[in-house]
Amino acid sequence: ASRYLLGSWGSILREGFDAFLDRDFEASTSKYLEAALLGYSRGAENAIWLLRDRLGRIAQVPHEWLFDLLDAPMPSLQRLALGDLYLASGREADAARAWAKASVDGDWATQRVYRAQASFNLGALALRQGRFMRAERYLDRAAAFLEEDESDGATAARVALSLARARLAVARRLPDFLVGPYLRIFV
């Protein structure tokens, strides 16, 4: 890791990492954003992760400029965050495209959870849109990504999958005028 700390952004990254270790996520995000603006793509990746997973503020990132700082191809986790940003701004089609890309990109062994989350998001979106066969396909795909994963995150994801499948079963059996408003509350 020390070889990455060379260059104009080295001390900035170190400060960001130290702030992260101190659990000062806002200061850490600020330093990683600064490193990203200096041209270090990993700074942008770390900032996106902090904004999404630690601070819950990814929807407040303006104009997607942060995502433009990433090296291509965009990592799956950041593509997931971009999809979340699109959905928060009402751009469902863009969100679906970002999640679809995140669900197929990346290393199968190391990025399964991200791929499962992207597939789950696609399934939840399809369920909300009343596209039940598509929702089932994406939820099945999310489950397949988690088959051999026994981590706490995968266990929690399986619970979410079970709930989504239950919602799907209810939606298929009840008329739309009964399901529509209530289903949107829970998806």
XYZ file of C-alpha atoms in Angstrom:
187
model
C 0.000 0.000 0.000
C 2.883 2.359 0.638
C 3.682 2.608 -3.073
C 0.227 4.126 -3.618
C 0.955 6.850 -1.110
C 3.633 8.423 -3.290
C 2.828 11.454 -5.399
C 0.908 14.647 -4.788
C -1.961 12.833 -3.134
C 0.075 10.618 -0.782
C -0.218 12.685 2.382
C -3.870 13.466 1.618
C -4.679 9.758 1.335
C -2.823 9.058 4.554
C -4.885 11.718 6.337
C -8.054 10.216 4.879
C -7.086 6.746 6.007
C -6.125 7.969 9.484
C -9.493 9.745 9.783
C -11.209 6.513 8.695
C -9.345 4.555 11.373
C -10.472 7.184 13.897
C -14.044 6.633 12.624
C -14.281 10.254 11.502
C -16.023 9.350 8.259
C -16.780 12.919 7.230
C -13.136 13.985 7.467
C -12.081 10.773 5.733
C -14.545 11.385 2.911
C -13.297 14.933 2.525
C -9.682 13.799 2.170
C -10.587 11.028 -0.270
C -12.568 13.530 -2.343
C -9.558 15.813 -2.378
C -7.347 12.943 -3.577
C -9.921 12.119 -6.260
C -9.825 15.678 -7.522
C -6.045 15.397 -7.771
C -6.510 12.421 -10.102
C -6.370 9.399 -7.825
C -9.270 7.150 -8.812
C -9.074 5.050 -5.645
C -9.819 8.209 -3.669
C -13.090 8.525 -5.593
C -13.890 4.849 -4.982
C -13.305 5.222 -1.250
C -15.318 8.445 -1.076
C -18.266 6.829 -2.869
C -18.171 3.880 -0.495
C -18.079 6.164 2.547
C -20.880 8.362 1.207
C -23.038 5.335 0.470
C -22.306 2.856 3.255
C -21.073 4.919 6.197
C -22.698 8.329 5.852
C -25.840 7.447 3.870
C -25.479 10.526 1.700
C -24.898 9.177 -1.792
C -28.124 10.786 -3.015
C -26.672 14.186 -2.134
C -23.715 13.891 -4.545
C -24.394 16.487 -7.247
C -24.337 15.789 -10.967
C -22.534 12.467 -10.720
C -19.203 14.282 -11.053
C -17.603 11.966 -8.528
C -18.361 8.926 -10.654
C -16.677 10.587 -13.627
C -13.409 10.534 -11.674
C -13.317 6.734 -11.574
C -11.081 4.705 -13.821
C -12.846 2.582 -16.421
C -14.282 0.059 -16.043
C -16.161 1.299 -12.989
C -15.994 -1.178 -10.083
C -19.236 -2.977 -9.192
C -19.634 -1.321 -5.793
C -19.401 2.153 -7.279
C -21.747 1.192 -10.106
C -24.239 0.068 -7.429
C -23.908 3.456 -5.765
C -24.437 5.196 -9.095
C -27.646 3.198 -9.552
C -28.775 4.282 -6.087
C -28.053 7.894 -7.014
C -30.081 7.585 -10.208
C -33.016 6.013 -8.377
C -32.975 8.722 -5.711
C -33.267 11.319 -8.470
C -36.183 9.486 -10.121
C -34.193 8.068 -13.035
C -35.341 4.431 -12.856
C -34.125 3.466 -16.334
C -30.624 4.785 -15.615
C -30.639 3.034 -12.238
C -31.616 -0.236 -13.906
C -28.797 0.125 -16.454
C -26.232 0.801 -13.729
C -27.417 -2.143 -11.642
C -27.543 -4.455 -14.657
C -23.917 -3.611 -15.415
C -22.935 -4.094 -11.753
C -24.655 -7.477 -11.703
C -22.502 -8.860 -14.511
C -19.196 -7.030 -14.065
C -16.429 -7.898 -11.684
C -14.769 -10.968 -10.322
C -17.235 -13.756 -9.554
C -15.355 -14.851 -6.450
C -14.671 -11.499 -4.814
C -17.647 -9.399 -5.863
C -20.544 -11.797 -5.411
C -22.253 -9.721 -2.735
C -22.218 -6.614 -4.945
C -23.527 -8.604 -7.877
C -26.238 -10.096 -5.659
C -27.212 -6.652 -4.405
C -27.414 -5.312 -7.959
C -29.606 -8.257 -8.985
C -31.790 -7.765 -5.909
C -32.199 -4.062 -6.734
C -33.257 -4.974 -10.277
C -35.742 -7.489 -8.877
C -37.195 -4.961 -6.425
C -37.528 -2.392 -9.202
C -39.247 -4.903 -11.496
C -41.568 -5.885 -8.647
C -42.482 -2.249 -8.063
C -43.174 -1.882 -11.792
C -45.438 -4.960 -11.790
C -43.050 -6.991 -13.965
C -43.330 -10.167 -11.943
C -41.511 -12.673 -14.164
C -38.560 -10.317 -14.463
C -38.588 -9.715 -10.693
C -38.526 -13.457 -10.042
C -35.620 -13.954 -12.443
C -33.531 -11.227 -10.788
C -34.330 -12.436 -7.268
C -33.330 -15.983 -8.264
C -30.123 -14.606 -9.698
C -29.378 -12.719 -6.481
C -29.919 -15.933 -4.509
C -27.523 -17.805 -6.800
C -24.771 -15.297 -6.088
C -25.188 -15.930 -2.354
C -25.408 -19.738 -2.422
C -21.952 -20.475 -1.012
C -21.545 -17.322 1.063
C -22.035 -17.821 4.803
C -21.120 -14.295 5.889
C -23.423 -12.180 8.049
C -24.083 -9.917 5.070
C -25.164 -12.868 2.941
C -27.432 -14.124 5.722
C -29.103 -10.710 5.967
C -29.418 -10.622 2.173
C -31.176 -13.998 2.226
C -33.741 -12.587 4.669
C -34.335 -9.624 2.337
C -34.682 -12.058 -0.583
C -37.254 -14.095 1.331
C -39.282 -10.967 2.068
C -39.085 -9.829 -1.557
C -40.218 -13.254 -2.740
C -43.141 -13.131 -0.315
C -44.116 -9.713 -1.698
C -43.877 -11.124 -5.195
C -46.172 -14.018 -4.293
C -48.723 -11.609 -2.793
C -48.526 -9.281 -5.786
C -49.187 -12.149 -8.193
C -52.290 -13.251 -6.334
C -54.013 -9.975 -5.555
C -55.539 -7.524 -7.997
C -53.343 -4.542 -8.813
C -55.709 -2.029 -7.245
C -55.168 -3.771 -3.880
C -51.453 -4.422 -4.203
C -50.152 -1.311 -5.978
C -50.235 1.335 -3.236
C -49.245 -1.063 -0.473
C -46.503 -2.806 -2.392
C -44.786 0.494 -3.156
C -44.541 1.187 0.557
C -42.500 -1.941 1.162
C -40.314 -2.165 -1.951
